[in-house]
Short mmCIF file of C-alpha atoms and ligand atoms in Angstrom, two decimals:
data_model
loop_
_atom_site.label_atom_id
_atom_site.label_comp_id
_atom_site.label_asym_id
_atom_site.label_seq_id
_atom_site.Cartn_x
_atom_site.Cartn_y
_atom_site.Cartn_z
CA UNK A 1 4.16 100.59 31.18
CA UNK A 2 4.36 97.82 33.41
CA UNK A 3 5.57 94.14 32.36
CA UNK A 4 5.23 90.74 34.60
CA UNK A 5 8.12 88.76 33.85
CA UNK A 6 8.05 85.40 34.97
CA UNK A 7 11.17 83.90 35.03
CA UNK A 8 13.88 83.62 36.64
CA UNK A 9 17.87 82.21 35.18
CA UNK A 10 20.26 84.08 32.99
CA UNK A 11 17.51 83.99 30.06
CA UNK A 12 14.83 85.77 32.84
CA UNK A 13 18.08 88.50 33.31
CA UNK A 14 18.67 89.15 29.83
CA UNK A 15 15.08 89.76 29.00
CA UNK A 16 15.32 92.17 31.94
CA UNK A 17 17.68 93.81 30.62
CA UNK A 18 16.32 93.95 27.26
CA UNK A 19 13.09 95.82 28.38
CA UNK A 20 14.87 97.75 30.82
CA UNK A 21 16.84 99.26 27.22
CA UNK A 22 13.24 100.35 26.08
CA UNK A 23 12.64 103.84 25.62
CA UNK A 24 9.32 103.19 27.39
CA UNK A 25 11.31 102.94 30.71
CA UNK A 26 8.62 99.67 31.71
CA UNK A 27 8.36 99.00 35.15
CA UNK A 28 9.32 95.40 35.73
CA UNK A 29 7.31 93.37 37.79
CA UNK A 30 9.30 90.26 38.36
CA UNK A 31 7.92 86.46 39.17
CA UNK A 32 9.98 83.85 39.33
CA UNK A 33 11.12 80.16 41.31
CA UNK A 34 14.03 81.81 42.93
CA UNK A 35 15.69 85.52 43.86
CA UNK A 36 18.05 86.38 40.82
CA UNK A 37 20.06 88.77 41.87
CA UNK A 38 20.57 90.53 37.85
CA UNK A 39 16.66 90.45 37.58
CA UNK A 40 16.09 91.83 41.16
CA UNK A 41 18.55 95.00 40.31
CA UNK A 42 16.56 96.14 37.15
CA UNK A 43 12.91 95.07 38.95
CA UNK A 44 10.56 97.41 41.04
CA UNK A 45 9.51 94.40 42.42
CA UNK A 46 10.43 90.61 42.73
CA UNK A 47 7.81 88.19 44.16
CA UNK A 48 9.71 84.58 44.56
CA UNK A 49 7.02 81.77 44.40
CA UNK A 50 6.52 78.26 42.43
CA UNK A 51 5.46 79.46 38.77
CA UNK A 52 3.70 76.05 38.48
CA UNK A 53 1.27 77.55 41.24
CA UNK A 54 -0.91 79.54 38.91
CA UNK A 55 -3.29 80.55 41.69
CA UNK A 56 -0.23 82.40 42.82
CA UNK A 57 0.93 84.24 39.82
CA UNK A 58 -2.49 85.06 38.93
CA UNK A 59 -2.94 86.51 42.82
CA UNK A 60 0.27 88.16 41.98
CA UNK A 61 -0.69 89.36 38.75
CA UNK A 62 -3.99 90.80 39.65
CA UNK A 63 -2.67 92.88 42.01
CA UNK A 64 -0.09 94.25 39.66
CA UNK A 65 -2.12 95.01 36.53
CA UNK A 66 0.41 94.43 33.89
CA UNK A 67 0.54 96.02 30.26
CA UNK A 68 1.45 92.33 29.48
CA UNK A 69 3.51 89.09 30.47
CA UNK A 70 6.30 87.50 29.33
CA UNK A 71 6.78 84.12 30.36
CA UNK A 72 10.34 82.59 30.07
CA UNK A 73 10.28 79.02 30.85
CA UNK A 74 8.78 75.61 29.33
CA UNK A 75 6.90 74.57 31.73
CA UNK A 76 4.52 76.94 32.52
CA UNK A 77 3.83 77.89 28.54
CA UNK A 78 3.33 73.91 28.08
CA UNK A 79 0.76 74.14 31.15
CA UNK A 80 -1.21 76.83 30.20
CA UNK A 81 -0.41 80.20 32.29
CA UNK A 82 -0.60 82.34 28.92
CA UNK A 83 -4.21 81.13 28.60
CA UNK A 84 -4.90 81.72 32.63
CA UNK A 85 -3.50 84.89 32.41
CA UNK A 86 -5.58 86.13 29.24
CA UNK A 87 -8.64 85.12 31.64
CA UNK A 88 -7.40 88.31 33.73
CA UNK A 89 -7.38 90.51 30.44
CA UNK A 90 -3.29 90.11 30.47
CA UNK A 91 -1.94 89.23 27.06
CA UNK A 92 1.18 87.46 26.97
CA UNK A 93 4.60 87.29 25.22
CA UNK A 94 3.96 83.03 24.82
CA UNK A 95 1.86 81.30 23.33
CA UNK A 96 -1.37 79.86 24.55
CA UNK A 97 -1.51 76.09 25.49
CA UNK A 98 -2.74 74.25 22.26
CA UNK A 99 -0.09 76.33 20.48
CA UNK A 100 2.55 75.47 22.67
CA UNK A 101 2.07 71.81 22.12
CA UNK A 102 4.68 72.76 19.35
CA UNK A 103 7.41 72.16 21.94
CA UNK A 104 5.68 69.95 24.71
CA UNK A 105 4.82 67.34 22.47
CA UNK A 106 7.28 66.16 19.99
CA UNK A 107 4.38 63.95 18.03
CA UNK A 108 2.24 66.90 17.28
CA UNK A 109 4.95 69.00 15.72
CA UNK A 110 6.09 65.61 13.73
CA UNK A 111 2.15 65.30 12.40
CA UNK A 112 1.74 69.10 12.13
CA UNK A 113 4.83 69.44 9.21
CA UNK A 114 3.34 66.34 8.09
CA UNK A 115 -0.65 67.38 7.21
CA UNK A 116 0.86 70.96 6.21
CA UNK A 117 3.06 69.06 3.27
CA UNK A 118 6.77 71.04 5.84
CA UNK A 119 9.57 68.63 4.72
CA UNK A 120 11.90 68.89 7.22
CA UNK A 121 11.01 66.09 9.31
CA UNK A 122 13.20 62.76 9.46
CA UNK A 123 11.20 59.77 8.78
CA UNK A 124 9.33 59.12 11.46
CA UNK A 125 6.70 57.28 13.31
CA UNK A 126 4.08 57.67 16.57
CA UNK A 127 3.50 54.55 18.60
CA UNK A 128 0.70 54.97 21.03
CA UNK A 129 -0.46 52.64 24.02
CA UNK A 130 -4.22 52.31 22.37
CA UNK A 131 -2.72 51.24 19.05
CA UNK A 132 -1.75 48.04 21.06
CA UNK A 133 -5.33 47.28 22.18
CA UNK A 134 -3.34 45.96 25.54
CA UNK A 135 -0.83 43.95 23.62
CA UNK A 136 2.40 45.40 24.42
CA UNK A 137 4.54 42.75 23.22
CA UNK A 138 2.86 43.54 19.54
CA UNK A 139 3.67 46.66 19.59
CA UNK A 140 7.39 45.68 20.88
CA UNK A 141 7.39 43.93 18.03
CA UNK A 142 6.55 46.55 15.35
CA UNK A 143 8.72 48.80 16.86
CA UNK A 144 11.62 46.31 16.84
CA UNK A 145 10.46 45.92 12.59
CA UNK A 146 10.46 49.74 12.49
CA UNK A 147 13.56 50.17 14.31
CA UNK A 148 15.84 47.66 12.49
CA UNK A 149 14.22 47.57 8.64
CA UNK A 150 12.66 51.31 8.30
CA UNK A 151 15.55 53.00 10.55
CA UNK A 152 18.34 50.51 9.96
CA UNK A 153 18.80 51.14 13.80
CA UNK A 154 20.31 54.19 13.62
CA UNK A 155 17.37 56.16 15.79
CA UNK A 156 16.31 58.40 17.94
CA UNK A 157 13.37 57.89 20.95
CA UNK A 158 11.58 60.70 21.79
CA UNK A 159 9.13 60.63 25.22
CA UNK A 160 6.35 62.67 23.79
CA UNK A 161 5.84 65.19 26.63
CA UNK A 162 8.30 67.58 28.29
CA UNK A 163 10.73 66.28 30.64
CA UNK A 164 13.29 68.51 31.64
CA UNK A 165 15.65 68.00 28.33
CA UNK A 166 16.19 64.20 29.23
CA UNK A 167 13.41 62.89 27.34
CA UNK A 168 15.56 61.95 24.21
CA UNK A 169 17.64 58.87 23.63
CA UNK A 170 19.82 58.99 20.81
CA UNK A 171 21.42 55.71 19.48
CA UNK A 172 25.14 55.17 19.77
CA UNK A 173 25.10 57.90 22.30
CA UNK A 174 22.66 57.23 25.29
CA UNK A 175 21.45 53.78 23.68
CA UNK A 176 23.27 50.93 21.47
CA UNK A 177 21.53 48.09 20.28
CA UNK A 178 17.85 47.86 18.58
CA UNK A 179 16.38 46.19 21.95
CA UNK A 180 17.81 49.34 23.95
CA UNK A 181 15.56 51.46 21.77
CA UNK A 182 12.36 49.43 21.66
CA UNK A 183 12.95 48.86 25.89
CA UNK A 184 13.03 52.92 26.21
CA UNK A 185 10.07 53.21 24.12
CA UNK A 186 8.26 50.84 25.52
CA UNK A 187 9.01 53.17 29.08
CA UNK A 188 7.81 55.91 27.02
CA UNK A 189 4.09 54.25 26.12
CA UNK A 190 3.91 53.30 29.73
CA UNK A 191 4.45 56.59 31.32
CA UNK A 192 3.03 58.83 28.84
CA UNK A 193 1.03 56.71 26.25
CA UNK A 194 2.87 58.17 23.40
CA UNK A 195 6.52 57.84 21.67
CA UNK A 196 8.08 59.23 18.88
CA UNK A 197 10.32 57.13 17.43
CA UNK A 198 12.85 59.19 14.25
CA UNK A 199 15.53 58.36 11.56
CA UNK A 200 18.78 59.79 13.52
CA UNK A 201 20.51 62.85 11.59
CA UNK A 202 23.45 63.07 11.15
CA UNK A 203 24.83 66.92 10.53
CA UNK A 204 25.61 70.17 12.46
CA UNK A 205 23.05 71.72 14.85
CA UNK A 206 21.88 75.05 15.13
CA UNK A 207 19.19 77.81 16.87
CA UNK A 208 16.63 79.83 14.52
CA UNK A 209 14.48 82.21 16.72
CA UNK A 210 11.63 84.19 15.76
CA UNK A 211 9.53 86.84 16.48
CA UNK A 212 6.18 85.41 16.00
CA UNK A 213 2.37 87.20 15.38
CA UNK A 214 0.04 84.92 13.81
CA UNK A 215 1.33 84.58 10.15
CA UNK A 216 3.94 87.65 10.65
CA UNK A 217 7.21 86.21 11.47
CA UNK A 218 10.72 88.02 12.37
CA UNK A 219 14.01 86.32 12.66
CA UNK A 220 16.85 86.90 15.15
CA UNK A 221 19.98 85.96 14.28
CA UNK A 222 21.18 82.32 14.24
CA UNK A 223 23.02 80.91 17.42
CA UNK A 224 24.85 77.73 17.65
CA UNK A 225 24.95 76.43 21.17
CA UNK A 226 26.97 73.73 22.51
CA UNK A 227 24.95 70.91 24.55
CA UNK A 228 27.50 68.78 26.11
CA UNK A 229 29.54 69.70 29.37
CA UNK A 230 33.39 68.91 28.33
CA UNK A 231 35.49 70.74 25.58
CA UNK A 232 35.55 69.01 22.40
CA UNK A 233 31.89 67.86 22.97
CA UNK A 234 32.67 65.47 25.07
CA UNK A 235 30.51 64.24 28.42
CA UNK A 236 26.68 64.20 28.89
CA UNK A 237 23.89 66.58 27.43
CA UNK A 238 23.38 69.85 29.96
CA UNK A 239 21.07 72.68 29.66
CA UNK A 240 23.79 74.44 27.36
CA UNK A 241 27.57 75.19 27.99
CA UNK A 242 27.42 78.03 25.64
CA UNK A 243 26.64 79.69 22.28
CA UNK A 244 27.85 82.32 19.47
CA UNK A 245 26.65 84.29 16.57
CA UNK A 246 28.10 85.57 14.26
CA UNK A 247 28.28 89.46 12.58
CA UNK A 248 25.98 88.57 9.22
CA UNK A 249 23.65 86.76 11.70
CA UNK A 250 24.36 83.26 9.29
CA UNK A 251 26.87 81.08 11.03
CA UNK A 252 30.14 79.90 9.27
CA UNK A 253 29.36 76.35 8.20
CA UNK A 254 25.70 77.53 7.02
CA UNK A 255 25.53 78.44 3.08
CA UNK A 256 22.89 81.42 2.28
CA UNK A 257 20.06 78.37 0.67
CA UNK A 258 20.50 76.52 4.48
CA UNK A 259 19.79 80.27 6.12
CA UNK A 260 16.86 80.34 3.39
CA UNK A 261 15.60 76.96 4.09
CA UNK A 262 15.23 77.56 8.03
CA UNK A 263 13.34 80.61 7.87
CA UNK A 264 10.84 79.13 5.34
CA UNK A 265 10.70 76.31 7.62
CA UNK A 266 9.49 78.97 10.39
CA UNK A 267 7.33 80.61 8.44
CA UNK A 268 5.87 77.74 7.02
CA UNK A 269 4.95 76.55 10.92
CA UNK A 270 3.57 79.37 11.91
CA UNK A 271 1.38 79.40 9.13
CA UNK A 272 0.59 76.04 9.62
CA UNK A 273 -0.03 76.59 13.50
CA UNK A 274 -2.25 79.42 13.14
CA UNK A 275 -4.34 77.02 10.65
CA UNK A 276 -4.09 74.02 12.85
CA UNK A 277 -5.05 75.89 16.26
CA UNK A 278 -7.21 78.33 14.25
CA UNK A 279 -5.67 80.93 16.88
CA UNK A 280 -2.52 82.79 16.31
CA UNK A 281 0.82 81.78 17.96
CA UNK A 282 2.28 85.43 19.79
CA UNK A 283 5.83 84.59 21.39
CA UNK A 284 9.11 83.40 20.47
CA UNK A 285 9.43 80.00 18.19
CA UNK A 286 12.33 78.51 18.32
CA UNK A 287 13.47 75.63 15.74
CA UNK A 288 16.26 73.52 16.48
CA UNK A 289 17.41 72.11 12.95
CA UNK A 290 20.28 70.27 11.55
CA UNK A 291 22.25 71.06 8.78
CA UNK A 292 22.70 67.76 6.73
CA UNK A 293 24.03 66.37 3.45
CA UNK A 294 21.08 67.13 1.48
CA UNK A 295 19.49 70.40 3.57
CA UNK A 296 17.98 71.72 6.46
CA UNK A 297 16.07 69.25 9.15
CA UNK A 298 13.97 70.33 11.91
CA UNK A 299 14.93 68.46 15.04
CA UNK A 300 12.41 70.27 17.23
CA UNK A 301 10.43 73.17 18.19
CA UNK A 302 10.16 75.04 21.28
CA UNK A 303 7.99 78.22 22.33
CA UNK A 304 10.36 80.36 24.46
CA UNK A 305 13.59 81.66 24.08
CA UNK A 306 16.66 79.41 24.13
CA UNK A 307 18.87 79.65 27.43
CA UNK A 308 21.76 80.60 26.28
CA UNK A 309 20.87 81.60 22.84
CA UNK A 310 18.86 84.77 24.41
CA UNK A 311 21.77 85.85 25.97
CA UNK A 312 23.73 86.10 22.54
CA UNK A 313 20.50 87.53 20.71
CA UNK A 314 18.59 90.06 23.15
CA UNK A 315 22.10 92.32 23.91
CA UNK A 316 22.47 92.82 19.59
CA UNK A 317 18.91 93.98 19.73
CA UNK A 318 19.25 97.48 18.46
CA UNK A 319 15.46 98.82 18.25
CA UNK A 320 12.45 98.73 21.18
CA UNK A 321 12.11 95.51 22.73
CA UNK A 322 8.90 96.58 24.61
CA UNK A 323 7.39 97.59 21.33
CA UNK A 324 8.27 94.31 19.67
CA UNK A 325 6.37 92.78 22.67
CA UNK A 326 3.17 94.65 22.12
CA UNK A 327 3.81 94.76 18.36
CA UNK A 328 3.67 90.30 18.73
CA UNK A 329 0.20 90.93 21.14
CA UNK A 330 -1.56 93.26 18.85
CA UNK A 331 -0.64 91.41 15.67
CA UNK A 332 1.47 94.50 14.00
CA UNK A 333 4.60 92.71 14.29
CA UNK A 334 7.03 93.62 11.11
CA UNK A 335 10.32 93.52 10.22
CA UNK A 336 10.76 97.62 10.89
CA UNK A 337 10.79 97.16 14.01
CA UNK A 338 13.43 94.76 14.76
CA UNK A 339 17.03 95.14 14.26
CA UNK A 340 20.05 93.49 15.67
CA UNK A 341 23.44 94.82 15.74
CA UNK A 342 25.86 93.02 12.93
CA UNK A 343 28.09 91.87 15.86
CA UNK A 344 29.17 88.81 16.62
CA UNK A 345 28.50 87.41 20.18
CA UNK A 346 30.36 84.58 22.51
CA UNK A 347 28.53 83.51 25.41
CA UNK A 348 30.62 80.87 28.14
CA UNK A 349 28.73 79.77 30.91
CA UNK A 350 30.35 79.43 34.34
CA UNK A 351 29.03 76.43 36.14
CA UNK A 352 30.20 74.80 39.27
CA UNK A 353 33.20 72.78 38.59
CA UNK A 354 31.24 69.57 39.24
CA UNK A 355 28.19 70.10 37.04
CA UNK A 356 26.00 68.74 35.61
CA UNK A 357 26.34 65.88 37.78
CA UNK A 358 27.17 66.62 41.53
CA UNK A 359 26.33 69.52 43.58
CA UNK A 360 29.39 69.63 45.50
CA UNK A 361 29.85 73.15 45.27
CA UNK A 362 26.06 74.36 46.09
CA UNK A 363 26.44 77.69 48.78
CA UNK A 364 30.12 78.21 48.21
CA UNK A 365 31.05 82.01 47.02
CA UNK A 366 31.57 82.78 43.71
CA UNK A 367 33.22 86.31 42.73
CA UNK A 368 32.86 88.09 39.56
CA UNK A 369 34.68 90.82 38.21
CA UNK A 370 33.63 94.50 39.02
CA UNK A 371 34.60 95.89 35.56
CA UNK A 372 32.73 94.81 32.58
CA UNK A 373 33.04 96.52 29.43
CA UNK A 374 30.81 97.78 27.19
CA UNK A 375 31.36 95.26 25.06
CA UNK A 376 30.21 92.75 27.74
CA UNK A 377 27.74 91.47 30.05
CA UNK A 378 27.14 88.91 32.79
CA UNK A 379 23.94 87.14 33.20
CA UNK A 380 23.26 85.72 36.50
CA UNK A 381 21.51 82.24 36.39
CA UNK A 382 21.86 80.21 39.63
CA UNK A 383 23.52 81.91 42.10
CA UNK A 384 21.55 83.79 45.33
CA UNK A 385 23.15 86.41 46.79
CA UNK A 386 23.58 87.06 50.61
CA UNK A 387 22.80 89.90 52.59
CA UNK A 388 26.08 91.15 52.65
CA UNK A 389 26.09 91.19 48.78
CA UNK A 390 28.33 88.15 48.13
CA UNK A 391 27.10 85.63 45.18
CA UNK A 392 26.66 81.67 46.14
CA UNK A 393 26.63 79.01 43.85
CA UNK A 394 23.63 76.42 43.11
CA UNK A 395 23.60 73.42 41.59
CA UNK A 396 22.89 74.34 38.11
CA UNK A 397 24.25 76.89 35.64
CA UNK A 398 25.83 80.06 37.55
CA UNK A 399 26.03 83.05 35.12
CA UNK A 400 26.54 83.41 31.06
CA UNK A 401 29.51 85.75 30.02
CA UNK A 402 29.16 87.18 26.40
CA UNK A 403 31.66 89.15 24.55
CA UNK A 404 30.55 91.18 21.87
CA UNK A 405 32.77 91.97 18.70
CA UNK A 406 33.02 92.79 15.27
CA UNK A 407 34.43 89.27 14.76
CA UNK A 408 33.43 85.61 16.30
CA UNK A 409 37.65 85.48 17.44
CA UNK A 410 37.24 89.21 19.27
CA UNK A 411 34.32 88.30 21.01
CA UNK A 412 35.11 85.05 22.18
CA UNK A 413 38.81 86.69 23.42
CA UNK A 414 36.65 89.29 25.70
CA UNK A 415 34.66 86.19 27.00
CA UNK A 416 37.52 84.08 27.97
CA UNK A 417 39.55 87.22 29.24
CA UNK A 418 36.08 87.68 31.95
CA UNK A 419 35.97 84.07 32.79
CA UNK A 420 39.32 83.77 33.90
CA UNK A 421 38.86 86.39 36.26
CA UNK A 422 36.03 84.79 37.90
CA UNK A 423 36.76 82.81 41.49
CA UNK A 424 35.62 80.35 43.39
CA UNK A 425 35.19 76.47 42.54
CA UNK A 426 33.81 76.72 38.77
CA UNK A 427 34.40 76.18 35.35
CA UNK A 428 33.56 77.15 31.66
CA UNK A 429 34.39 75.28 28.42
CA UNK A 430 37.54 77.52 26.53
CA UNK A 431 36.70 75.64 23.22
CA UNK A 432 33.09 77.50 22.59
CA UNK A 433 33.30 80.04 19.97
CA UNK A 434 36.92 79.54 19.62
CA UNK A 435 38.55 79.13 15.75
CA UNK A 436 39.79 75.32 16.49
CA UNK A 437 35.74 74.15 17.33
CA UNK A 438 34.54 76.49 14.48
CA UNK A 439 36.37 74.96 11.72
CA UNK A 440 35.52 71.11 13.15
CA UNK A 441 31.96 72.26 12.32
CA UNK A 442 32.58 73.67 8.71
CA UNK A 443 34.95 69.96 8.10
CA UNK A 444 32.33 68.09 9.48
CA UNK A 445 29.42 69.25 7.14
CA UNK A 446 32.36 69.69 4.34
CA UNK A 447 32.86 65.88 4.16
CA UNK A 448 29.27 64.71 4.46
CA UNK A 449 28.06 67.24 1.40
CA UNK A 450 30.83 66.28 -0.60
P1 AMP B 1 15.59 67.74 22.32
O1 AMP B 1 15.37 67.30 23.72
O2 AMP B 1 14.44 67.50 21.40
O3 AMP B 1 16.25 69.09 22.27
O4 AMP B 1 16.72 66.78 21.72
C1 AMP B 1 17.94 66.74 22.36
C2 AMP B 1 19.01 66.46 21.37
O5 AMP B 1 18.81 65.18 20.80
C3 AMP B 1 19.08 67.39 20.17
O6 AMP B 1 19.74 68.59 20.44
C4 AMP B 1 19.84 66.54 19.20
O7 AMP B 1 21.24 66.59 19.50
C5 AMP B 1 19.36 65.15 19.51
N1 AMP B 1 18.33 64.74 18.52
C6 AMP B 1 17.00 64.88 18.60
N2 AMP B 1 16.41 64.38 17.50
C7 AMP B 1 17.39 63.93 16.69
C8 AMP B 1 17.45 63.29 15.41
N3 AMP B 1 16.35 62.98 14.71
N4 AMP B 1 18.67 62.97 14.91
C9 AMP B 1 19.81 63.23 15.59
N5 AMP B 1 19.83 63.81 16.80
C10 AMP B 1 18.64 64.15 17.36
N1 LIG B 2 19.71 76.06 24.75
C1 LIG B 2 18.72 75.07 24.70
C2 LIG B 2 17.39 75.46 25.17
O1 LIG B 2 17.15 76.56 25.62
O2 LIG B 2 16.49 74.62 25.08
#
C-alpha cells in the first residue's frame, strides 16, 4: 500500500501519522512545499517541490504509483490536482475541481444551499462586474441600498475566490462604516468579477468535519478553534491559534438539536453537491457554522481538513484510517468503519513570539521537549530542521501541542504543562481550551437565546 501525501504543515504530519497507525503499514510517499521534519520521520520518501507545479507532482507521482493521494491544502484541491491526478489512474482523498468550488468560491456554496431549498445561509446577495454593464458607480449604488436597508450595515464582504484566509471583511471588525463595505466590494468586482456580500451573524463558531463518499457521509467530532492571535480573542485573524473537542464529540455551549442541525446541514450538501456536479464529492467537507439565537448557520465550506482541527480529530481516530481512505474512493464509506475515541483533545499552537505579523524570529532554534506522553503529541508545522538535528523557526505557525484526556480541563493541563517546556523566542495562547474561555462561550450564546 503506498499513499502520496501532498502536504506539508502540522495538518500534512498528523495525517502522517494517522496512516502510519493503519494496520496496512502504507508506505508514505510524501510531496510537499517544504521539508517537515514530523512528515519526513514517518515517510519512505519526501520529494520537496511547489505543489502548484502540477507537472511536477504528476512527474513525481508517476514514478511512484500510488494506491491513492491525499491532498492537504486549499490551493491545489481549488486548482484541480485531484482531477490531474485521476488522469494518471490515481484516485484521490479530495475532491475534484467543480466540487471543490464548495470552498474556493463563497458565491457558489451561497447559490448551491439556495436552489437545494439548505437554510442555513444568512441573507445574502452576489454582485458581479457584468451585472453593471460597465457602470460601476450603479452598482456602488445598489450595493450601498443593499448594504444600509437589506443589511442595516451590519455585513460581511466576501472576495469570491480563495485568498489565503484574508478575503473576508467583517464590519465593526476589519471595516466600519457602509462606504468601507461598498469600497472593499467594489475591490472585490475589480479583481475577481464577483462579491458576496452577507447579513453578519452574530453567535459562537464552530468546526463540523466529515467523511464524505457521494451521498454517504461520516462525522468527526466537533472542534472549536480559536482564529485570533491574543488571549481573550483579541488581535488580528491567523491561520488558527488553537482548538479542542470535547469527550461526547458535541462541544459545551452546543445543545443536542444544534449537533443535529449541523450534520443535516452536511448531509444535505453533499447531497446537493453530488446533484449539482452530477459527480460525487470523495474527501473531507468541512462546514464552518455559527451557533445563533434561532439555530445553526453555515458560514462556509471548505474541502480539506481544518489546520488545527485535524490535529484534535485524526489522534481520537480509533479504527483504519487507510481503509476510511479507500472506503471514501470506492464509495463504501459507512459509519462501521469510523470511530473516534470519547476523549477530549486541547491543541496550543507554538508560534514565533512575533506572529502573525513580523518574522523577527525566522532561523532562530526552537527546542522541544524529548518526553511526550502517551497522552500527547507534537505536530511540526513550520520549522526545518538542520543537519545536526536542531529545529528552526519560520515565519508562520511552528508546531501544534495536543493533550488528550478524559476531560476538556485534563487535556488542556497536559498541553500547557508541554508548552511551557518549549524554548526559544515563541509563544502560545494559555486561554484555549481553558474553563475561563469555555464558559465566555456558553454566556455568550446564553444571553442571545434567552
Ligand atoms: P472565512 O474566510 O470564510 O473562513 O471567514 C473568516 C471569518 O469571517 C469566519 O471565521 C467568521 O469569523 C467571519 N465571517 C464570515 N462570514 C460571516 C458572517 N456571515 N457573519 C459573521 N462572521 C462571518
Ligand atoms: N482552522 C481553519 C482552517 O483550517 O481553515
Amino acid at each position: 500500500m503506498r499513499v502520496l501525501l501532498i502536504s506539508s504543515s502540522a495538518r500534512g504530519h498528523a495525517i502522517a501519522d494517522a496512516l502510519t497507525r493503519s494496520s496496512q503499514t502504507p508506505e508514505i510517499i510524501s510531496v510537499c512545499p517544504q521539508a517537515n521534519p514530523g512528515i519526513k520521520a514517518l515517510a519512505a520518501q519526501q520529494h520537496v517541490t511547489n505543489i502548484m507545479d502540477f507537472p511536477s507532482v504528476l512527474r513525481i507521482a508517476a514514478e511512484v504509483k500510488p494506491d491513492f493521494a491525499i491532498i492537504g491544502p486549499d490551493d491545489p484541491i481549488a486548482g484541480g490536482l485531484a482531477d490531474e491526478l485521476l488522469k494518471l489512474d490515481i484516485p484521490s482523498v479530495a475532491p475534484l475541481k467543480s466540487l471543490a468550488q464548495v470552498e474556493s468560491s463563497k458565491g457558489f456554496t451561497r447559490n448551491l444551499l439556495a436552489s437545494h431549498a439548505i437554510d442555513a445561509s444568512p441573507h445574502f446577495r452576489i454582485f458581479t462586474r457584468e451585472q453593471s454593464g460597465g457602470d460601476l458607480d450603479a452598482l456602488r449604488k445598489e450595493i450601498h441600498r443593499f448594504i444600509e436597508d437589506d443589511l442595516h450595515a451590519s455585513y460581511v464582504v466576501k472576495y469570491d475566490a480563495l485568498k489565503g484566509g484574508k478575503g473576508v471583511k467583517v464590519s465593526g471588525d476589519h471595516l466600519e462604516a457602509v462606504a468601507d463595505g461598498v469600497e472593499y466590494a467594489i475591490e472585490c468586482l475589480e479583481e475577481c468579477g464577483r462579491v458576496v456580500i452577507e447579513e453578519k451573524l452574530i453567535g459562537v463558531e464552530f468546526s463540523l468535519l466529515s467523511f464524505v463518499s457521494g451521498d454517504r457521509v461520516v462525522d468527526m467530532p466537533i472542534v472549536q478553534d480559536h482564529k485570533r492571535a491574543f488571549e481573550g480573542d483579541t488581535g488580528p485573524n491567523t491561520g488558527g491559534m488553537g482548538t479542542y473537542t470535547d469527550a461526547n464529540h458535541s462541544l459545551p455551549f452546543l445543545t443536542p438539536n444544534d449537533v443535529a442541525r449541523a450534520k443535516e446541514i452536511n448531509r444535505l450538501t453533499a447531497h446537493a453537491l453530488l446533484k449539482e456536479c452530477g459527480t460525487p464529492y470523495r474527501g473531507i467537507l468541512y462546514g464552518g457554522f455559527i451557533a445563533v439565537k434561532d439555530g445553526i448557520r453555515l458560514i462556509e465550506y471548505n474541502a480539506r481538513f481544518g489546520d488545527p482541527e485535524a490535529l484534535n480529530i485524526l489522534p481520537l481516530l480509533e479504527s483504519d484510517f487507510v481503509a476510511i481512505c479507500l472506503a471514501i474512493i470506492d464509495g463504501t464509506l459507512n459509519e462501521s468503519l469510523v470511530s473516534f475515541a470519547k476523549k477530549a483533545t486541547v491543541c496550543k499552537y507554538i508560534t514565533p513570539k512575533s506572529y502573525p505579523d513580523a518574522k523577527n524570529e525566522k532561523g532562530q532554534v526552537v527546542t522541544f521537549p524529548k518526553d511526550i506522553p502517551e497522552n500527547a503529541r507534537i505536530f511540526y508545522g513550520d520549522v526545518s530542521q538542520a543537519d545536526d538535528g536542531t529545529l528552526h523557526l519560520g515565519g508562520s505557525r511552528t508546531a501544534g501541542i495536543v493533550g488528550i484526556a478524559d476531560t476538556i480541563a485534563k487535556a488542556e493541563r497536559i498541553a500547557e504543562e508541554l508548552c511551557a517546556k518549549v524554548e526559544g523566542p515563541v509563544r502560545h495562547r494559555k486561554d484555549i481550551g481553558t474553563a475561563k474561555l469555555i464558559e465566555r462561550r456558553i454566556e455568550m450564546l446564553r444571553k442571545l437565546r434567552e
